[in-house]
PDB file of N, CA and C in Angstrom:
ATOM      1  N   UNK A   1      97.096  99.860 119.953  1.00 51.00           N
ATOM      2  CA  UNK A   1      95.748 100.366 120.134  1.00 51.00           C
ATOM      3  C   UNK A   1      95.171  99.898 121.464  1.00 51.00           C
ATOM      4  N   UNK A   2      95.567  98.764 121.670  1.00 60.00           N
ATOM      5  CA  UNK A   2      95.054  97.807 123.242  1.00 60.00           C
ATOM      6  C   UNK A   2      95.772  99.229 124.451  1.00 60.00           C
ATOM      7  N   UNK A   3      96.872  99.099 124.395  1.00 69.00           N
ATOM      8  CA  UNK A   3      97.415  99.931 125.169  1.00 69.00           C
ATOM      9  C   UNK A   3      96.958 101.361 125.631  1.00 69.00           C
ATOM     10  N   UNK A   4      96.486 101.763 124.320  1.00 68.00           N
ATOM     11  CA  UNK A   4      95.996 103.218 124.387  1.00 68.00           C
ATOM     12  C   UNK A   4      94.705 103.332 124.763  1.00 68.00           C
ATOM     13  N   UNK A   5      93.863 102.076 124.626  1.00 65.00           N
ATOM     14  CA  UNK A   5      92.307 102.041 125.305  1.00 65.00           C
ATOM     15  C   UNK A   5      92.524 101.948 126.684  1.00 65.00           C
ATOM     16  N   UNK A   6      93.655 100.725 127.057  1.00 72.00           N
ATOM     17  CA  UNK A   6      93.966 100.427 128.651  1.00 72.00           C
ATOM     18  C   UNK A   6      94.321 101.976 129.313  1.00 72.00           C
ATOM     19  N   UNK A   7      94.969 102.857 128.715  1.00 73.00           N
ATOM     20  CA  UNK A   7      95.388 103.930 129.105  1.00 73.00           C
ATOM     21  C   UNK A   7      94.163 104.938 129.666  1.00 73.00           C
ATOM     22  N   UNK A   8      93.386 105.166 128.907  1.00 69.00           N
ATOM     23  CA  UNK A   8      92.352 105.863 128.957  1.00 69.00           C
ATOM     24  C   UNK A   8      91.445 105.650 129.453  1.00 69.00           C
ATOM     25  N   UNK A   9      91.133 104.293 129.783  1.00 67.00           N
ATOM     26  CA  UNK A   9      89.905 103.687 130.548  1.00 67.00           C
ATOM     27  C   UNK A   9      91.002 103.872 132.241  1.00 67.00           C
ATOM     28  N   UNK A  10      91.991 103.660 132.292  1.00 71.00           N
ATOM     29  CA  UNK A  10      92.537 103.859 133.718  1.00 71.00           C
ATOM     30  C   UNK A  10      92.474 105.508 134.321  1.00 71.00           C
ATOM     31  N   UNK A  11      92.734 106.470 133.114  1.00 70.00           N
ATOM     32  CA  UNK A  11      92.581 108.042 133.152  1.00 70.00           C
ATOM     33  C   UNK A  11      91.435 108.239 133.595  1.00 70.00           C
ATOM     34  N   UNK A  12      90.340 107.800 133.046  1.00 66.00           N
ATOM     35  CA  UNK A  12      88.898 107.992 133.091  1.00 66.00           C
ATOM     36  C   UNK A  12      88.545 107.696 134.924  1.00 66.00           C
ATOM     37  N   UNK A  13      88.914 105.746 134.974  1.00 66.00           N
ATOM     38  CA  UNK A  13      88.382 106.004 136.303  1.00 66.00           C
ATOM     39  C   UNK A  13      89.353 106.415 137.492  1.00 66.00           C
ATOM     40  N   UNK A  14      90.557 106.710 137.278  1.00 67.00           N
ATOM     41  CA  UNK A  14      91.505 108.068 137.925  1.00 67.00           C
ATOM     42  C   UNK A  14      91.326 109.111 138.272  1.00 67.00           C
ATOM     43  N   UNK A  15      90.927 109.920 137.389  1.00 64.00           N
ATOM     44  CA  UNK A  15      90.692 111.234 136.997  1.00 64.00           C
ATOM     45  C   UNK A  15      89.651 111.816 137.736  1.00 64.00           C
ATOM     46  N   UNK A  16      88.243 110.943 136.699  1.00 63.00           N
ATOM     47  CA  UNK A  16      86.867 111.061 137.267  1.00 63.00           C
ATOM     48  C   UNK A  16      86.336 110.461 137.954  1.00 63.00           C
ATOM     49  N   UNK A  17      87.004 109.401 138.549  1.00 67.00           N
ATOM     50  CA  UNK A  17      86.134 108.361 139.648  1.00 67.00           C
ATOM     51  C   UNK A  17      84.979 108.195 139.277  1.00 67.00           C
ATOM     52  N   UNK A  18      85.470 107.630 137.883  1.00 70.00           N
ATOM     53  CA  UNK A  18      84.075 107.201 137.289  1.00 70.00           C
ATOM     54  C   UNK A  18      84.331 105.703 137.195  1.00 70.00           C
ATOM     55  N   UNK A  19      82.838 104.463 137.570  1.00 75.00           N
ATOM     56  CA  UNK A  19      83.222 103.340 137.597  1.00 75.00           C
ATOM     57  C   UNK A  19      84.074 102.516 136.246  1.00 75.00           C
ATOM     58  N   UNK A  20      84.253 101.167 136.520  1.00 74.00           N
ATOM     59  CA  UNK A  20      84.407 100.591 135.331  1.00 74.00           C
ATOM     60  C   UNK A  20      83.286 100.387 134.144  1.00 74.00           C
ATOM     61  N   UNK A  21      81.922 100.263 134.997  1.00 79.00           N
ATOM     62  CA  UNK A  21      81.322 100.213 134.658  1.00 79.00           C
ATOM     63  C   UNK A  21      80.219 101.334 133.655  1.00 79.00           C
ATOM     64  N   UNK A  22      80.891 102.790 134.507  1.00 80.00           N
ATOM     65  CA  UNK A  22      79.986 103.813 133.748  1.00 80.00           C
ATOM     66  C   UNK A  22      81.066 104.295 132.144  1.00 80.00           C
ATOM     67  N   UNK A  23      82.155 103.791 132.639  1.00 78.00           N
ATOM     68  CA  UNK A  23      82.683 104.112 131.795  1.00 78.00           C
ATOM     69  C   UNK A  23      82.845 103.185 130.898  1.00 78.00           C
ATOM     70  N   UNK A  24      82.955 101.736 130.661  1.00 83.00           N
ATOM     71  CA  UNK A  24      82.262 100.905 129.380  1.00 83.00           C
ATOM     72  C   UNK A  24      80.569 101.211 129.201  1.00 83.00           C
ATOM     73  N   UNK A  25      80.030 102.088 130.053  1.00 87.00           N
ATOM     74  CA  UNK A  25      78.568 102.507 129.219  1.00 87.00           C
ATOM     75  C   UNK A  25      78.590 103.424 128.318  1.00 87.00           C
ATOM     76  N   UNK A  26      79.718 104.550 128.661  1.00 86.00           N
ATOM     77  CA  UNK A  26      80.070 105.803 127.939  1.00 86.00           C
ATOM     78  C   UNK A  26      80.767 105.188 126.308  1.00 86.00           C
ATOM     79  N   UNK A  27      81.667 104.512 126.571  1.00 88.00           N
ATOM     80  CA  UNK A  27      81.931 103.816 125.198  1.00 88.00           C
ATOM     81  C   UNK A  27      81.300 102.934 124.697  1.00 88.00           C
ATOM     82  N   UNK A  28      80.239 102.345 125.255  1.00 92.00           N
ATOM     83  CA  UNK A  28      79.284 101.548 124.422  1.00 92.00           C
ATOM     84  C   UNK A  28      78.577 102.716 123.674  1.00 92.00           C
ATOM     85  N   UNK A  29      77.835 103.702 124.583  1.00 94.00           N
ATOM     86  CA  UNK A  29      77.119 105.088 123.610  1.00 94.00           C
ATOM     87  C   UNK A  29      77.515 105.675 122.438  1.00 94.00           C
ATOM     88  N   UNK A  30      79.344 105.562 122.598  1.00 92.00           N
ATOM     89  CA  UNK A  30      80.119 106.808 121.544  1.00 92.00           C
ATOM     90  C   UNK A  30      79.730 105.241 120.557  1.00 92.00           C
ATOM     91  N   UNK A  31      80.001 103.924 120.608  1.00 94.00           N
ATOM     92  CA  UNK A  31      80.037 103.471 119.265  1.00 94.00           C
ATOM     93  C   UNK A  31      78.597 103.136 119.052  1.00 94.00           C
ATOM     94  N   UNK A  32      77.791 103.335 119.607  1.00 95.00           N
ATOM     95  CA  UNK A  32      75.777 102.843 119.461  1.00 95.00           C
ATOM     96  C   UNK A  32      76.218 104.699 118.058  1.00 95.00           C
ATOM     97  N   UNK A  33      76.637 105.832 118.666  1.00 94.00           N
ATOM     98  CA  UNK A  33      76.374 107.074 118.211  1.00 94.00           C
ATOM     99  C   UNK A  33      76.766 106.770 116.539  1.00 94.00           C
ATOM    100  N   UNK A  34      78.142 106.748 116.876  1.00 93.00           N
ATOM    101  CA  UNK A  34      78.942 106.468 115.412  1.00 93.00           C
ATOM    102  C   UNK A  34      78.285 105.326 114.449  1.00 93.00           C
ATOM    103  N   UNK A  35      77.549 104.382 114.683  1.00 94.00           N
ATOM    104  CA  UNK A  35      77.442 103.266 114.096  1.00 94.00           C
ATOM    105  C   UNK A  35      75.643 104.239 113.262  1.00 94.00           C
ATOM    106  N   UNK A  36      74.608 104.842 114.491  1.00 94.00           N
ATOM    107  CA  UNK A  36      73.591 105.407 113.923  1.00 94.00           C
ATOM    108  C   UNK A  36      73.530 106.543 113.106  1.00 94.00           C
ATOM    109  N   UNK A  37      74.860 107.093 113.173  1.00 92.00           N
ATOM    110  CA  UNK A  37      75.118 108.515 112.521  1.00 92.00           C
ATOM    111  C   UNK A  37      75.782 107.839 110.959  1.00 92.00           C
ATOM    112  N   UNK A  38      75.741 106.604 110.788  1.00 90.00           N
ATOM    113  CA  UNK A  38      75.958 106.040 109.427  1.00 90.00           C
ATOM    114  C   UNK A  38      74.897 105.815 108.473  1.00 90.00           C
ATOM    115  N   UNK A  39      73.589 105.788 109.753  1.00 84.00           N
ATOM    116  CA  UNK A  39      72.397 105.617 108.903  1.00 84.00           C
ATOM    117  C   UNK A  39      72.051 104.548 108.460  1.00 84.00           C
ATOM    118  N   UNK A  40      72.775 103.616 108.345  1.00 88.00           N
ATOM    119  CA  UNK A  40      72.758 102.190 107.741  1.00 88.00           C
ATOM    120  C   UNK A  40      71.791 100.670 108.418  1.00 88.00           C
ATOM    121  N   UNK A  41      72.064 101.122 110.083  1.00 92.00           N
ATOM    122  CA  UNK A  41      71.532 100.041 110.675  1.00 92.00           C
ATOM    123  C   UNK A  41      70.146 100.689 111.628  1.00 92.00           C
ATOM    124  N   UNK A  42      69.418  99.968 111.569  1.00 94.00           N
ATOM    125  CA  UNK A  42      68.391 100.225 112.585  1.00 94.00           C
ATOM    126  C   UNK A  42      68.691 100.398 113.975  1.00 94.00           C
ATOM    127  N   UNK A  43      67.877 100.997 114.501  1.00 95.00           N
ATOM    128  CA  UNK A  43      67.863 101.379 116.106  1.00 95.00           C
ATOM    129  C   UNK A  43      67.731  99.903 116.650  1.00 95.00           C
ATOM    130  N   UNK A  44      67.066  98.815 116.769  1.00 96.00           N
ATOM    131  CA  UNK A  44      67.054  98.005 116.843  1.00 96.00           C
ATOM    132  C   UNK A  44      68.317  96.357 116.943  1.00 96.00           C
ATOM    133  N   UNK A  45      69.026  97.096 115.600  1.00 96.00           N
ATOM    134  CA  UNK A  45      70.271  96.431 114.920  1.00 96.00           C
ATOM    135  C   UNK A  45      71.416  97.023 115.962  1.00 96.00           C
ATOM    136  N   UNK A  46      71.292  97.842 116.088  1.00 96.00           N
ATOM    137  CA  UNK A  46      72.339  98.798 116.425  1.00 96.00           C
ATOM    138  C   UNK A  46      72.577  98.077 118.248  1.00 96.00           C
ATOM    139  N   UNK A  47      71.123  98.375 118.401  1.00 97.00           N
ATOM    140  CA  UNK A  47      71.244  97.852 120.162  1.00 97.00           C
ATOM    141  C   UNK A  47      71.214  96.029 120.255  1.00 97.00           C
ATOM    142  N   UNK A  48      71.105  95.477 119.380  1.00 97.00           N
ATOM    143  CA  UNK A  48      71.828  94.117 119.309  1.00 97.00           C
ATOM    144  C   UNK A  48      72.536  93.880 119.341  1.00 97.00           C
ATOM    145  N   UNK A  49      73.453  94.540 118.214  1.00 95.00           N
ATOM    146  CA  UNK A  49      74.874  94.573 118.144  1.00 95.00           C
ATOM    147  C   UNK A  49      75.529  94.703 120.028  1.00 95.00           C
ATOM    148  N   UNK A  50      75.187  95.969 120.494  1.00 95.00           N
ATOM    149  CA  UNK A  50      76.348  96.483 121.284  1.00 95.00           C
ATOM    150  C   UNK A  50      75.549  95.519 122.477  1.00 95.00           C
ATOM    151  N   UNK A  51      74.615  94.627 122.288  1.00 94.00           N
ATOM    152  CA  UNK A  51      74.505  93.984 123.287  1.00 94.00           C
ATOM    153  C   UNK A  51      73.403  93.601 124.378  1.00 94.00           C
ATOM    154  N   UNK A  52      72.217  94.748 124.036  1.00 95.00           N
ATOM    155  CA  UNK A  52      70.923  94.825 124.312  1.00 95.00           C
ATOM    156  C   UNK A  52      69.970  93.958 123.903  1.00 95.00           C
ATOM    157  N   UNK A  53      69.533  93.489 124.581  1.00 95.00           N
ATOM    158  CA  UNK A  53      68.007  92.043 124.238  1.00 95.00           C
ATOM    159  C   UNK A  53      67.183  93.007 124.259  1.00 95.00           C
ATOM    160  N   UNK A  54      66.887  94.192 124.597  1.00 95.00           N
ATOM    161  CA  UNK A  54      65.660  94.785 124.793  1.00 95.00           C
ATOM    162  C   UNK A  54      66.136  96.282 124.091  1.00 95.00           C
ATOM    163  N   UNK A  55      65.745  96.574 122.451  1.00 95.00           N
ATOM    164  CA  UNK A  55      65.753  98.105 122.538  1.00 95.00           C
ATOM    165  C   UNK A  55      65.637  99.333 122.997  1.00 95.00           C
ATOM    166  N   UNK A  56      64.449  99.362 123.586  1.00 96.00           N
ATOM    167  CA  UNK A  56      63.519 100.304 124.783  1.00 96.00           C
ATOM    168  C   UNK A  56      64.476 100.193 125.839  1.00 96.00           C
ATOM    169  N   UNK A  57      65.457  99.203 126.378  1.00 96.00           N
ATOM    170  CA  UNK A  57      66.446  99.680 127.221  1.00 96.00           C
ATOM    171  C   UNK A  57      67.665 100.231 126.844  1.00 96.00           C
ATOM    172  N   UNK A  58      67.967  99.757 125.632  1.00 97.00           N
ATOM    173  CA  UNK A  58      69.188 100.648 124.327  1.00 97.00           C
ATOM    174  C   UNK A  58      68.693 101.867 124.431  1.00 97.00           C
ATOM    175  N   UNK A  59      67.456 102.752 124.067  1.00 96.00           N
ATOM    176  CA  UNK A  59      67.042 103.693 123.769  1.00 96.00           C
ATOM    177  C   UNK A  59      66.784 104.658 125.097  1.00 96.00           C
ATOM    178  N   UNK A  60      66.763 104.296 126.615  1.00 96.00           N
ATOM    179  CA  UNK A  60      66.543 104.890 127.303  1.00 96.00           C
ATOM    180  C   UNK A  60      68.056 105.107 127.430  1.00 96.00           C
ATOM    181  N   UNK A  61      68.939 104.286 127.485  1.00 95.00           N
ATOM    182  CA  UNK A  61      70.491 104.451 127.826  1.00 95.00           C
ATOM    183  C   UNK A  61      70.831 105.738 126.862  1.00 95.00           C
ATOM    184  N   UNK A  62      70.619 105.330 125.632  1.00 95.00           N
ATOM    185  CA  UNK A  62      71.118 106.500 124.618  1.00 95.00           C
ATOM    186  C   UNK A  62      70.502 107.991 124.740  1.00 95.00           C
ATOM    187  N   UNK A  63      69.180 107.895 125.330  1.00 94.00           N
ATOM    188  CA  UNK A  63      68.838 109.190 125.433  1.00 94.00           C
ATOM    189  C   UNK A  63      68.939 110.234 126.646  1.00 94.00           C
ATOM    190  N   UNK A  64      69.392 108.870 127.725  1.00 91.00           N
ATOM    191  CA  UNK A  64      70.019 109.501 129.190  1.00 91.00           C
ATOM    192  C   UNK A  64      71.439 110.034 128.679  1.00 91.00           C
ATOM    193  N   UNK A  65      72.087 109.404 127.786  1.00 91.00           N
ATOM    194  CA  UNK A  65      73.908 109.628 127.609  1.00 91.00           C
ATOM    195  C   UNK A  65      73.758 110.816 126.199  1.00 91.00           C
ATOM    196  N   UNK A  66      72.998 111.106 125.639  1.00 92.00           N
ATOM    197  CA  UNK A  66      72.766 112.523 124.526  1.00 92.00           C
ATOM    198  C   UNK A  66      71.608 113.196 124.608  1.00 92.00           C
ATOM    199  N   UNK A  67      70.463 112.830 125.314  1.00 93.00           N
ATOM    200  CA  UNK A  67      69.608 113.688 125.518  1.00 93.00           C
ATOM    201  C   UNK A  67      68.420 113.641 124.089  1.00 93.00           C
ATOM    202  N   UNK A  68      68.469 112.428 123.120  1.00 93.00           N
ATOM    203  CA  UNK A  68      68.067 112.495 122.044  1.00 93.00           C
ATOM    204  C   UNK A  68      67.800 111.035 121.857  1.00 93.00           C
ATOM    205  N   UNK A  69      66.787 110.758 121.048  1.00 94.00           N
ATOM    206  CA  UNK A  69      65.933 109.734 120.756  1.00 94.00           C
ATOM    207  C   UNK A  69      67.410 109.013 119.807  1.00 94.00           C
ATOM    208  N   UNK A  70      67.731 107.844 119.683  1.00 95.00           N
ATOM    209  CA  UNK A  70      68.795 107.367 118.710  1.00 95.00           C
ATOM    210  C   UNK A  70      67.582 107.341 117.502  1.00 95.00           C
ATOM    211  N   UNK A  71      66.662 107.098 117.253  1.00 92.00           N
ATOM    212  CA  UNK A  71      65.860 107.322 115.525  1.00 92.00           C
ATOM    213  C   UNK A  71      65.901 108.632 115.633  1.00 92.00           C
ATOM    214  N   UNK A  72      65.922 109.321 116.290  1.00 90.00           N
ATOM    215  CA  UNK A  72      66.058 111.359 115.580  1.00 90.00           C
ATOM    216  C   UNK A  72      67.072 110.941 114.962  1.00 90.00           C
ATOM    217  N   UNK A  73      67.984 110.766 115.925  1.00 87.00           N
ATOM    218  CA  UNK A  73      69.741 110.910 115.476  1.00 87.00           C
ATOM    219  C   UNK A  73      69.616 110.128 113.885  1.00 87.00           C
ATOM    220  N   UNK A  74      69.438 109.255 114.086  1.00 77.00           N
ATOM    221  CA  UNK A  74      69.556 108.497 112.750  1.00 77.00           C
ATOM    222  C   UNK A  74      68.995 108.709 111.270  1.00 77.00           C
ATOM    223  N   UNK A  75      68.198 109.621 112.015  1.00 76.00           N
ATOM    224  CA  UNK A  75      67.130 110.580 110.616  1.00 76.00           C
ATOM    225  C   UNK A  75      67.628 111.860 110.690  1.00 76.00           C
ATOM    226  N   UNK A  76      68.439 111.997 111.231  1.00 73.00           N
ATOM    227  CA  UNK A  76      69.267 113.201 110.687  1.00 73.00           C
ATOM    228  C   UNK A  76      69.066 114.249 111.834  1.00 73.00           C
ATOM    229  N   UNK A  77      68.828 113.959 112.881  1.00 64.00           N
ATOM    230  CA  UNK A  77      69.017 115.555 113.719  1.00 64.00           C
ATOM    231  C   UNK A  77      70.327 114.889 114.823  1.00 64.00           C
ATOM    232  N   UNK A  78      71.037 116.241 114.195  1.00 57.00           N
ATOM    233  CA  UNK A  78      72.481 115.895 114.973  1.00 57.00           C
ATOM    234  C   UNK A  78      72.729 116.647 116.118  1.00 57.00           C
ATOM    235  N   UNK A  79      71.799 116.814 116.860  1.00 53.00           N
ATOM    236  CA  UNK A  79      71.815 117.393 118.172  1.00 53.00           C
ATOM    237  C   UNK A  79      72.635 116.784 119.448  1.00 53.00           C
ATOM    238  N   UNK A  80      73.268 115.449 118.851  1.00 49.00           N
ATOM    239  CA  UNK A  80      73.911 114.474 120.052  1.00 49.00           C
ATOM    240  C   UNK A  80      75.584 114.874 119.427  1.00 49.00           C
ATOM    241  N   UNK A  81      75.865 115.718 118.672  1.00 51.00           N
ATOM    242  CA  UNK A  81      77.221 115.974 118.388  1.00 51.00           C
ATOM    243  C   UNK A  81      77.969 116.634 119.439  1.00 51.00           C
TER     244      UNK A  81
END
């Protein structure tokens, strides 16, 4: 599994000359997405977890990377699919 992340994070900034950096933001988003689309943890919880001291900066990240509030998402509008 290590291998196949190393793989893809090298594709990514190969490919797209996208940084190291934009691209551990892009996979911080897909698991902030998956973790709120469970419903289980707060918007709050959620941006602790992946690493945020400040929600309101979790929440601007998430809505620059889907275009959608992460509490819509989490109350059910799946417009970030």
């Amino acid at each position: 599994l290590h291998k196949e992340y190393r793989r893809q994070r090298q594709m990514c900034i190969r490919d797209s000359g996208c940084s190291v950096y934009n691209y551990f933001q892009s996979e911080r988003m897909r698991q902030a997405r998956a973790l709120l689309l469970r419903g289980r943890l707060s918007v709050a919880h959620v941006a602790a977890d992946l690493g945020y001291s400040n929600p309101s900066h979790f929440t601007a990240a998430f809505r620059k990377q889907f275009g959608i509030n992460p509490s819509s998402l989490r109350h059910g509008n799946r417009a970030a699919d």
